[in-house]
Short mmCIF file of C-alpha atoms in Angstrom, two decimals:
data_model
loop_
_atom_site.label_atom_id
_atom_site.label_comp_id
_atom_site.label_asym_id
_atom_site.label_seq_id
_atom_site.Cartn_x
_atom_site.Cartn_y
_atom_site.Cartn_z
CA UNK A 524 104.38 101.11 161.37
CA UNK A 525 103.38 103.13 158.54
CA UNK A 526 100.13 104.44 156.55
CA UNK A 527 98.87 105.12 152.66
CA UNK A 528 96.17 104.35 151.12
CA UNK A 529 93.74 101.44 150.72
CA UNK A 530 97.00 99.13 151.24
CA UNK A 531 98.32 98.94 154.47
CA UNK A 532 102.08 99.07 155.09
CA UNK A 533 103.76 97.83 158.69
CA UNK A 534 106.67 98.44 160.68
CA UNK A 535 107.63 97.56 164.03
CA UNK A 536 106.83 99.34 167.01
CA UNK A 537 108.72 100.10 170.08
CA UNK A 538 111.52 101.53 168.51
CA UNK A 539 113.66 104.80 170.51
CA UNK A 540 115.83 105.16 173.03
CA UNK A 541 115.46 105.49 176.82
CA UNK A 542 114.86 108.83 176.62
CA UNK A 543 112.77 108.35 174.23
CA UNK A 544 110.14 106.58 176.92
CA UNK A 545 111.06 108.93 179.87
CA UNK A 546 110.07 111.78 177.82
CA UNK A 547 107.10 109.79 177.27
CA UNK A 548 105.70 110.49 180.76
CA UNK A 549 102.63 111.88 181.42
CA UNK A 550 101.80 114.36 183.98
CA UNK A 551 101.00 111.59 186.24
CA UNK A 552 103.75 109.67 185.85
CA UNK A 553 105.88 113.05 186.14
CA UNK A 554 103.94 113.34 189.98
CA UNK A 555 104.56 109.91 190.88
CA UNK A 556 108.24 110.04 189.93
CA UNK A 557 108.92 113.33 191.59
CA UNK A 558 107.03 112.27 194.63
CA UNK A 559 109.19 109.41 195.06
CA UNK A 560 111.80 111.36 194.90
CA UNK A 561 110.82 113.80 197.22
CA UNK A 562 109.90 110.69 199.73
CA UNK A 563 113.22 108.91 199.61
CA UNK A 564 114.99 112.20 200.48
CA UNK A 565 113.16 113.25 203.06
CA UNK A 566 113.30 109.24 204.72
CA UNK A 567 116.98 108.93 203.83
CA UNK A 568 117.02 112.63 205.93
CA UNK A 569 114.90 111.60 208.89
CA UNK A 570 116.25 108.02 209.17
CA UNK A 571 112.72 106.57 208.03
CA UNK A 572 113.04 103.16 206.52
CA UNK A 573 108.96 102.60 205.97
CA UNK A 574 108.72 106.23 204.37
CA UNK A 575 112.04 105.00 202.02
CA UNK A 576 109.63 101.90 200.85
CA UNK A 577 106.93 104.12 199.87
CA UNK A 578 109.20 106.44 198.07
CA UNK A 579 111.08 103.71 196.30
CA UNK A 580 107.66 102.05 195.41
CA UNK A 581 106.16 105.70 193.77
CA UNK A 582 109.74 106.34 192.07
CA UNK A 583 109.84 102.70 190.16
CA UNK A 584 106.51 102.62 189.35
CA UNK A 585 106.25 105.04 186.02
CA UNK A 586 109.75 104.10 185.54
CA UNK A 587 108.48 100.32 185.11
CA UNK A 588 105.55 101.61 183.15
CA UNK A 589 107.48 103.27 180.73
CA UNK A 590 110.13 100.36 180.26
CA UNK A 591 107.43 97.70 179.75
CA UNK A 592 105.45 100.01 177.13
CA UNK A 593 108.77 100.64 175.21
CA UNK A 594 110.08 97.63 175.59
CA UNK A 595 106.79 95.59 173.91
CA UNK A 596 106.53 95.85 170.36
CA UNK A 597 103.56 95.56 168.14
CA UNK A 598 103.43 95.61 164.27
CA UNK A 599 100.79 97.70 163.51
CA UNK A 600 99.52 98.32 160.02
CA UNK A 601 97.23 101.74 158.98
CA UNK A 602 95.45 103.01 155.77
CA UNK A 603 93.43 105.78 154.63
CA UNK A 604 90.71 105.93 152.62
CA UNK A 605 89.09 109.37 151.07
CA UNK A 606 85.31 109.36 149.99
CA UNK A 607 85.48 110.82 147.94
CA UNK A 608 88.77 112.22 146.70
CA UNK A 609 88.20 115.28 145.14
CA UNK A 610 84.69 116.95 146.35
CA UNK A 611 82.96 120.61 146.03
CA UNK A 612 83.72 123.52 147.98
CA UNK A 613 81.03 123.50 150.96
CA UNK A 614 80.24 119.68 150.62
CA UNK A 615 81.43 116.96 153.09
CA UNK A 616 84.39 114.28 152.53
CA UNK A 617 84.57 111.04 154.73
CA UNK A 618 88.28 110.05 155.80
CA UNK A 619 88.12 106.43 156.61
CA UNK A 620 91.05 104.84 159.14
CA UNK A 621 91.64 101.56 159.41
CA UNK A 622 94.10 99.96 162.01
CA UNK A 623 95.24 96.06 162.12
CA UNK A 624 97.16 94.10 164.65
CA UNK A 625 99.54 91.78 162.31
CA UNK A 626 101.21 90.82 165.55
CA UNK A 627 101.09 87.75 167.64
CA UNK A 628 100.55 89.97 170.74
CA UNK A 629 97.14 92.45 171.49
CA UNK A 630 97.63 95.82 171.81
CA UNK A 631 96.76 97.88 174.60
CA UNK A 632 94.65 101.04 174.49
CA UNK A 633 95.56 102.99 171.37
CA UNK A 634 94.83 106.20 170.76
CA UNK A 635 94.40 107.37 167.11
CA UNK A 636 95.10 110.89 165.35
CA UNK A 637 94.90 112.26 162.46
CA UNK A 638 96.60 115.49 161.33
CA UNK A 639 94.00 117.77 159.07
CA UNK A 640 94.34 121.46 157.95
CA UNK A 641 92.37 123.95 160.24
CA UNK A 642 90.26 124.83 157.75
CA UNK A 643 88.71 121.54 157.05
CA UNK A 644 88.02 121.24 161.04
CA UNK A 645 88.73 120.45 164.13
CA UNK A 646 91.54 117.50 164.30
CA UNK A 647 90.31 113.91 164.97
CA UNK A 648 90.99 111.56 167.72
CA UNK A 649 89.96 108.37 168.40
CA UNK A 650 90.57 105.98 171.46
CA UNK A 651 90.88 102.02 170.41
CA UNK A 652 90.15 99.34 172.66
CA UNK A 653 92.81 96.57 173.03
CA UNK A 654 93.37 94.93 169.44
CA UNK A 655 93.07 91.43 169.30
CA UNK A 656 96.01 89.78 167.69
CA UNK A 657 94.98 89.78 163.77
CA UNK A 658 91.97 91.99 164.50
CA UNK A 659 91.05 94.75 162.83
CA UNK A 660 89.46 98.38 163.95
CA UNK A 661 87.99 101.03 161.39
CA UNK A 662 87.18 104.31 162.50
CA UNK A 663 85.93 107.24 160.24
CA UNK A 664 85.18 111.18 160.64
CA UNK A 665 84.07 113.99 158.24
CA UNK A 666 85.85 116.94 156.54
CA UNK A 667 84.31 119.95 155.18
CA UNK A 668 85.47 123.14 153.68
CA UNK A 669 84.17 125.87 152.01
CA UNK A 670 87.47 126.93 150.53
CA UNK A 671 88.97 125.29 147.42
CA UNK A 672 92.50 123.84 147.25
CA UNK A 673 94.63 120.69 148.20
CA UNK A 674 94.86 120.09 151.23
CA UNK A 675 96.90 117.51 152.77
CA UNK A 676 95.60 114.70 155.35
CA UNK A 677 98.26 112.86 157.58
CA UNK A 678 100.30 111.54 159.08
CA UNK A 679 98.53 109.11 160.97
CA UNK A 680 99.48 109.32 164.87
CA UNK A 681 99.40 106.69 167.23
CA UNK A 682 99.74 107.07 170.68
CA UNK A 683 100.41 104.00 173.21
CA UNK A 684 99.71 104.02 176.39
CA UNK A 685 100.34 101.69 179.77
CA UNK A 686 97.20 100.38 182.31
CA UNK A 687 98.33 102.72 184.43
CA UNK A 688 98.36 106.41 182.38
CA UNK A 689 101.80 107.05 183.46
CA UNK A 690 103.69 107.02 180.15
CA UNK A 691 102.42 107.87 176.40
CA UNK A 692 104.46 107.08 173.26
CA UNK A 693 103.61 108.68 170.11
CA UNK A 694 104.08 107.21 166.64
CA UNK A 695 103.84 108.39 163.63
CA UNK A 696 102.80 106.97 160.41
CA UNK A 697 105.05 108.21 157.17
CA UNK A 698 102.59 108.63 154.64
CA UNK A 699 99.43 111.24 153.92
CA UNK A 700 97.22 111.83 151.47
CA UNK A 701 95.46 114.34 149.83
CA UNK A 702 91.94 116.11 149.67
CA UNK A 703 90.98 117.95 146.65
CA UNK A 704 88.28 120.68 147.12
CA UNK A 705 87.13 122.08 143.10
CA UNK A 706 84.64 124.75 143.19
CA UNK A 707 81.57 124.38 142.96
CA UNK A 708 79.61 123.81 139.76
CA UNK A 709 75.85 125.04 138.93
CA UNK A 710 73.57 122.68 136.64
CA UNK A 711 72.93 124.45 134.10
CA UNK A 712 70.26 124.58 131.54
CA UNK A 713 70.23 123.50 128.23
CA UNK A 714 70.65 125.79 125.35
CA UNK A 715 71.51 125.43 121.56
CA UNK A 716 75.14 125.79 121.04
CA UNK A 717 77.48 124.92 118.44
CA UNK A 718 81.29 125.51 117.72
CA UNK A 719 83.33 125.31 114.68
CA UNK A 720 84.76 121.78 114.25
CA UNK A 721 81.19 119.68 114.46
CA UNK A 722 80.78 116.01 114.67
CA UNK A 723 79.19 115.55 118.45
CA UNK A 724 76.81 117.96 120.15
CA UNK A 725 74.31 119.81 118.69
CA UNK A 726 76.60 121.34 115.68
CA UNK A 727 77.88 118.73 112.96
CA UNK A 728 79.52 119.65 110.03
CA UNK A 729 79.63 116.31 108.32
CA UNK A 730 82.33 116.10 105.93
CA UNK A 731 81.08 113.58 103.14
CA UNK A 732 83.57 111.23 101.79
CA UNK A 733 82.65 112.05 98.27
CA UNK A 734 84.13 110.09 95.27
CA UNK A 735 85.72 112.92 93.45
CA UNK A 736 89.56 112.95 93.08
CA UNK A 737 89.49 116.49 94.60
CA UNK A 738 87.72 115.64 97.30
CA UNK A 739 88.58 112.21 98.91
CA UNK A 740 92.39 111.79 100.60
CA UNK A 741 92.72 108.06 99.88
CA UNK A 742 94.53 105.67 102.21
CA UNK A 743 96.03 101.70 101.91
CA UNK A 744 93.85 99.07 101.88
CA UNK A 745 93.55 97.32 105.33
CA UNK A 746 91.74 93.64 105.96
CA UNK A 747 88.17 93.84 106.73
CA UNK A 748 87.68 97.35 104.45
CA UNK A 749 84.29 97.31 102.72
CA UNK A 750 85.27 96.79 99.10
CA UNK A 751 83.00 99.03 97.67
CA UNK A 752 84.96 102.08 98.69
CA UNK A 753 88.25 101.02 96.78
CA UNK A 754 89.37 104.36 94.93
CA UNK A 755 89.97 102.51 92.02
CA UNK A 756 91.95 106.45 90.49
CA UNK A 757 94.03 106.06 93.35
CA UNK A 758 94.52 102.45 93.03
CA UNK A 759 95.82 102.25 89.72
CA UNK A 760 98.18 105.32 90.54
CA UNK A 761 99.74 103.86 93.37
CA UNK A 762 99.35 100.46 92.38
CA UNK A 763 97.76 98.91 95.27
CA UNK A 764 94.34 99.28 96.85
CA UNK A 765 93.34 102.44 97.95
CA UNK A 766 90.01 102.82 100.20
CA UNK A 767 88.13 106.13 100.68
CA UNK A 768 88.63 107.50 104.05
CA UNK A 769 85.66 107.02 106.14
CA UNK A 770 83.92 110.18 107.44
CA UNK A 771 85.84 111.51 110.60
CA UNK A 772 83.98 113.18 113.06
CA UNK A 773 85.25 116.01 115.57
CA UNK A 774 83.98 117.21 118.63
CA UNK A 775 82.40 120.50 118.49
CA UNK A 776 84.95 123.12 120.20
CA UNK A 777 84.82 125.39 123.39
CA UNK A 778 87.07 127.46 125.03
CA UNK A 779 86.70 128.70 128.71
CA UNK A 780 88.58 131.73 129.30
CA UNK A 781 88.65 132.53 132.70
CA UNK A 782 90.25 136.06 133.70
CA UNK A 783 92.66 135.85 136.74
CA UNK A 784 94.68 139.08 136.90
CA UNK A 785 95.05 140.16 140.41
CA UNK A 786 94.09 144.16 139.70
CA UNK A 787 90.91 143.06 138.18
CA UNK A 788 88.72 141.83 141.03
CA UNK A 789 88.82 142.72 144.56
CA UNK A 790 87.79 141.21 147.87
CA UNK A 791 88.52 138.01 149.03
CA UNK A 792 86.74 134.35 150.32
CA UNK A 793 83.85 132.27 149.48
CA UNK A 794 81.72 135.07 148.23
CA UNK A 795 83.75 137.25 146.59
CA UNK A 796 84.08 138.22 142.46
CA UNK A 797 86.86 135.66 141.51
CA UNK A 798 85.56 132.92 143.54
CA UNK A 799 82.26 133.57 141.35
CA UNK A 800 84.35 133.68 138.52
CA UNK A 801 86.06 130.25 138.88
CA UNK A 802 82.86 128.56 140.05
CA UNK A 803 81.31 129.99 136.95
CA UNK A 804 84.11 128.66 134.96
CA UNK A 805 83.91 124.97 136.38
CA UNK A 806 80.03 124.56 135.92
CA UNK A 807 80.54 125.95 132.24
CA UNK A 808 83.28 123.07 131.65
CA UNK A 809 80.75 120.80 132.92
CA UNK A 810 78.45 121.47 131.34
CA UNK A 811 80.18 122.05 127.80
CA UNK A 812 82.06 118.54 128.56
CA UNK A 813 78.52 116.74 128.91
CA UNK A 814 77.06 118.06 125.91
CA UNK A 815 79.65 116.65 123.83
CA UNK A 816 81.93 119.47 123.28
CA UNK A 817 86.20 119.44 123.06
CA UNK A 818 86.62 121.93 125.66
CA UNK A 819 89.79 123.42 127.01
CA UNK A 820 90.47 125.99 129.84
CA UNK A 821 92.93 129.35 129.36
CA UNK A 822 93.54 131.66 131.56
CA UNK A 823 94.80 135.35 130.91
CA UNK A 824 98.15 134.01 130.63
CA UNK A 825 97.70 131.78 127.89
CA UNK A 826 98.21 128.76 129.75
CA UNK A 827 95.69 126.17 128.28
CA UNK A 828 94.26 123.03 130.06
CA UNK A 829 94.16 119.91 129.20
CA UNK A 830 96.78 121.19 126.80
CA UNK A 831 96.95 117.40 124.68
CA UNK A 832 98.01 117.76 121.08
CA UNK A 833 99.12 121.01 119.24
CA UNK A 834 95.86 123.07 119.84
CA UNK A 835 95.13 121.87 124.19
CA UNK A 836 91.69 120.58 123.76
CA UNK A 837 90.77 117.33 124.92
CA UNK A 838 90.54 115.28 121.89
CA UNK A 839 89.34 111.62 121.57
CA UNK A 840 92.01 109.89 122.81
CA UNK A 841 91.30 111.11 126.46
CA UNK A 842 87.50 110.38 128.04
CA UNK A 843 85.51 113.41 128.87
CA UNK A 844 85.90 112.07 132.78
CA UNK A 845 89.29 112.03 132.94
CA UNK A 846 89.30 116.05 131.19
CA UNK A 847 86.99 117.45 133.88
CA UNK A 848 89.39 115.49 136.90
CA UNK A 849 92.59 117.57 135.37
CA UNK A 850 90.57 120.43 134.62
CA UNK A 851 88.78 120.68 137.88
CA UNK A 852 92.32 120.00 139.51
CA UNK A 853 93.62 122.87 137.98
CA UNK A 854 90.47 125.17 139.38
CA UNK A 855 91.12 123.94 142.61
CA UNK A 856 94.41 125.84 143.32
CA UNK A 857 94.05 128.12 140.35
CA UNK A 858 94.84 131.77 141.80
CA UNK A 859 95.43 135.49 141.42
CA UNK A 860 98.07 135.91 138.20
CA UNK A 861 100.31 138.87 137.87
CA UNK A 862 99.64 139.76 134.68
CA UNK A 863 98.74 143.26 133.27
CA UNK A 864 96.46 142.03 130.23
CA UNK A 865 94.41 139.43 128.10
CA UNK A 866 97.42 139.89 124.97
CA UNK A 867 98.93 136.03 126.43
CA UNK A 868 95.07 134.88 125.91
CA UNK A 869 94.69 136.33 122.71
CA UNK A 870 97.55 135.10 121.27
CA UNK A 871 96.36 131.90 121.84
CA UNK A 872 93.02 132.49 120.16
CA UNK A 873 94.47 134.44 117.22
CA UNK A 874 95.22 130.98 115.29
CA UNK A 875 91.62 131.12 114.84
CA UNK A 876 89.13 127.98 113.96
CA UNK A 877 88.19 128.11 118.10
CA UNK A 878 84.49 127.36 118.13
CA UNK A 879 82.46 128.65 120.80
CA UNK A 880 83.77 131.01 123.52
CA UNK A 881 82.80 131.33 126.74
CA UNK A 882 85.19 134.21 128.86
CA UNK A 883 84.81 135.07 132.68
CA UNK A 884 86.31 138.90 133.10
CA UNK A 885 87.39 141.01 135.50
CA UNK A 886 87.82 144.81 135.30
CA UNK A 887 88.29 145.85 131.20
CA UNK A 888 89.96 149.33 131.06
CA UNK A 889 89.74 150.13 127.47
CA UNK A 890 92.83 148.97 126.59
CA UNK A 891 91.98 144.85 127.62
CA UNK A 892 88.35 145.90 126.22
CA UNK A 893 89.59 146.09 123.07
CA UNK A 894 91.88 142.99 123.14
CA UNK A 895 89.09 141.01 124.27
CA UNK A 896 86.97 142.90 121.27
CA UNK A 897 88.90 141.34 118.62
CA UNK A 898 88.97 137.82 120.44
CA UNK A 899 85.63 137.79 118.77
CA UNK A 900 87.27 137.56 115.37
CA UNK A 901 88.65 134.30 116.34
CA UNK A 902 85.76 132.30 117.05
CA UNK A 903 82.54 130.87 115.78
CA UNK A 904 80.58 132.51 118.69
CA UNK A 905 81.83 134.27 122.41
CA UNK A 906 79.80 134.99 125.01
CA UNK A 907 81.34 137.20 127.99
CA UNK A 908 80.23 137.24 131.68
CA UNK A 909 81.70 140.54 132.99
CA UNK A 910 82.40 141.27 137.05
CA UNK A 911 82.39 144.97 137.93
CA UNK A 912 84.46 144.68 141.40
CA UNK A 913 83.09 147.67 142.24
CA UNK A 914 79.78 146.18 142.80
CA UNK A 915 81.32 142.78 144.25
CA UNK A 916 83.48 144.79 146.99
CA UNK A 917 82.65 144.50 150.45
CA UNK A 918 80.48 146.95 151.54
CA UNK A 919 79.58 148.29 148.22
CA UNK A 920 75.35 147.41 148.95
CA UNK A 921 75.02 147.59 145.42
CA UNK A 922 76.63 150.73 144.12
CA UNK A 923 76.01 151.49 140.86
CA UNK A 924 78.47 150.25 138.04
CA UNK A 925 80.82 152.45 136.58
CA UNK A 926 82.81 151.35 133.56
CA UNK A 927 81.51 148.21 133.68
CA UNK A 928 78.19 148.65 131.74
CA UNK A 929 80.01 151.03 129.20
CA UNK A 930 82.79 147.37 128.49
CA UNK A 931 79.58 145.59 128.13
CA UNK A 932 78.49 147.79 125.35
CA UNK A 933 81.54 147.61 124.10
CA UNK A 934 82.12 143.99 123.82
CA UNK A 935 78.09 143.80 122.23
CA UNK A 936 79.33 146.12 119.47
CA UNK A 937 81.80 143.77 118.87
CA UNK A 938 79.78 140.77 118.52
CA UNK A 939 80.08 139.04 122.05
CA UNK A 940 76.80 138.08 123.65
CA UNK A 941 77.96 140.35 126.93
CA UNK A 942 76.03 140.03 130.38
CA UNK A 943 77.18 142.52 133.29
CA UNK A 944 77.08 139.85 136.71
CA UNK A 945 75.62 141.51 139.99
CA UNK A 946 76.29 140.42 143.54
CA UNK A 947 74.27 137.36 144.74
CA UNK A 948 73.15 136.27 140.90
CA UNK A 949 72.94 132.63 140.55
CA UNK A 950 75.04 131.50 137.00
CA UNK A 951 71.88 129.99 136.51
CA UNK A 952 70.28 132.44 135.73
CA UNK A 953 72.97 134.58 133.71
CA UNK A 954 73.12 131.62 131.34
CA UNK A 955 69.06 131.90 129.98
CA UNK A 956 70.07 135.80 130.13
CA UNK A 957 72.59 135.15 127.78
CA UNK A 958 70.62 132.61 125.66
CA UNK A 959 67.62 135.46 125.78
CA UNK A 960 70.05 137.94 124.62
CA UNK A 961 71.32 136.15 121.25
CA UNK A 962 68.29 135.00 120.64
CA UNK A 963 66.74 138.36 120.55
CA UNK A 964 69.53 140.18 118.96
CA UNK A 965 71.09 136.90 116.57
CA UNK A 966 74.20 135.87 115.66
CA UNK A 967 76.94 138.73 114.97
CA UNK A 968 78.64 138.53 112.10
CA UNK A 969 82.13 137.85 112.28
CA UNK A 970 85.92 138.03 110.48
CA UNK A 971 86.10 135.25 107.90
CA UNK A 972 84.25 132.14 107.69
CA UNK A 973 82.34 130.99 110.47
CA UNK A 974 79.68 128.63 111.34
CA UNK A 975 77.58 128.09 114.80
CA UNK A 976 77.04 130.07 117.61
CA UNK A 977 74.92 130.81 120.96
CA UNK A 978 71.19 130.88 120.00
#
């Protein structure tokens, strides 16, 4: 017997050793056997044959009970389904079971279990009338958790059981799968963005196959190429037909920084800064993915998701979908980092050409302050969405912010489009703020040649 997924594996039943069964008794079987006992001794004592027959008769019967129920086999087959797979913090997931009889024989009564982390509830049973031979029982129950992570589902249990209640046998299916809990993500509003590398979204920077020498990068002819953009300078240089490259589009860039140093938020659970933080992070991916953008994550330690090609955005060869899965995957058990600073991000950044970024922050002494500062530099726009955890600690009942208004400042003079988040503000919200904000105030000038922004 065995589980998985949507395809059902099998194995025999009835497999152990005699102590496998007589460790199977229940508590009434237990009774019955020890009462037998006790009523054989006592007639062998007092010379009672009638009281021997009784004793004899409560001593077999669990032992026959257990020797019939692990003597009888029964291939049973399991699966698991998950609907769906991977769902938001605080919304429900239905676990689908599925038992068939591919034996000759019924089954008796089964009773069903399924192993589930405490946090995602109480654990399920189910009892299963007898099982025709070839017949088929589905069973289902809901999981819920407002806690992100992976959490594991399985292994199936089975328990058998005879007519009688006096012996149980458990077995256990060998496979489990796996429930995926991402945080949760805010629709969010439109706004006018752009990056630096245009092509899709609302930024384009079209670059115009022109017919110049110095401005077209020829390639070889190849069957079914519109003749009329043979490169006939190229052609007779080469000496075969060279085509102007048609115009090659690029997704619009973003980068999601999101800050995970452990000194730089405090407080802990559903409600507390980083959780914010990471939400915030997955409903700007989102969003950024469905508008069209090439969006990666990075964290403060410079690790960069999806991380394809040399510069870890998702480029055309892999469907905005299939970004957000590995993406939101990674937010799901994303935690605290030991880091002291934002110098791995930067790094990353410094290269430059990084479109539009959007950063979640922690604490900023002055020191990260001005490393984030000069991220700035390296991008066609930033916007910043800073957590004071002085504010966000339990207890604080909205204590008023320290540093963190004076690193908001900070980061403005620099050129980011800044917003300080309170306690209990929906992203919502903070995202017209910031679309308010560089509206009113326009796009910063930056370091070198840059086009696009926020606004």
């Amino acid at each position: 017997m065995a589980a998985g997924g949507p395809q059902p594996a099998q194995a025999e039943e009835g497999k152990g050793g005699p102590r496998t069964a007589l460790a199977g008794l229940t508590t009434r079987g237990r009774s019955f056997l020890a009462a037998g006992i006790a009523a054989a001794i006592c007639a062998y004592v007092l010379g009672q044959s009638d009281l021997l027959r009784v004793g004899l008769l409560l001593a077999v019967l669990p032992l026959v009970c257990a020797t019939v129920l692990y003597r009888t086999r029964y291939r049973v087959a399991g699966s698991r389904r998950l609907s769906p797979a991977r769902v938001p913090a605080s919304s429900e997931a239905r676990v689908h079971l599925r038992m068939d009889n591919v034996s000759r024989l019924p089954t008796g009564l089964l009773m069903l279990q399924d192993r589930v982390p405490y946090v995602l509830g109480p654990r399920p049973r189910f009892v299963l009338d007898r099982v025709e031979a070839g017949g088929r029982r589905e069973v289902s129950y809901r999981v819920r958790s407002d806690l992100r992570g992976r959490y594991p589902l399985g292994p199936l249990q089975l328990r058998l059981t005879d007519p009688f209640g006096m012996c149980e046998l458990t077995r256990s299916f060998s496979t489990y799968d796996t429930l995926t809990v991402i945080p949760r993500v805010e629709a969010l509003p439109p706004v006018r963005l752009t990056g630096e590398a245009k092509g899709y979204g609302d930024g384009r920077n079209r670059s115009l196959a022109l017919a110049g020498e110095d401005d077209v990068i020829p390639r070889g002819y190849r069957h079914g190429d519109d003749l009329r953009r043979v490169h006939w300078r190229s052609t007779a240089r080469y000496g075969e037909l060279m085509v102007r490259r048609e115009e090659q589009p690029q997704r619009a860039r973003c980068t999601v920084l999101l800050d995970t140093r452990a000194h730089a938020f405090r407080g802990a659970g559903p409600e507390s800064a980083f959780e914010w933080a990471v939400s915030g992070t997955a409903s700007a991916l989102v969003h950024m993915l469905e508008r069209g953008f090439s969006v990666r994550l990075l964290t403060d330690t410079g690790n960069s998701v999806p991380g394809e090609g040399s510069d870890g955005f998702a480029g055309a060869s892999q469907e905005s979908a299939d970004a957000a899965g590995l993406m939101m995957d990674t937010l799901a058990v994303i935690d605290h980092s030991d880091g002291a600073g934002l110098s791995p991000a930067y790094d990353v950044l410094r290269g430059g050409n990084e479109g539009l970024l959007i950063a979640f922050l922690g604490d900023l002494d002055e020191e990260q302050a001005t490393v984030a500062a000069k991220m700035r530099q390296r991008s066609g726009a930033a916007v910043a969405f800073v957590l004071d955890s002085t504010a966000w600690a339990p207890g604080a009942g909205g204590a008023p912010a320290g540093a963190g208004d004076e690193r908001v400042r900070m980061l403005r003079q620099a050129g980011w489009t800044a917003v300080a988040v309170p306690p209990g503000v929906a992203l919502v919200d903070l995202w017209r703020q910031a679309d308010h904000l560089r509206a009113s105030t326009g796009p910063a000038p930056t370091a070198g040649t840059t086009t696009g922004g926020w606004g």
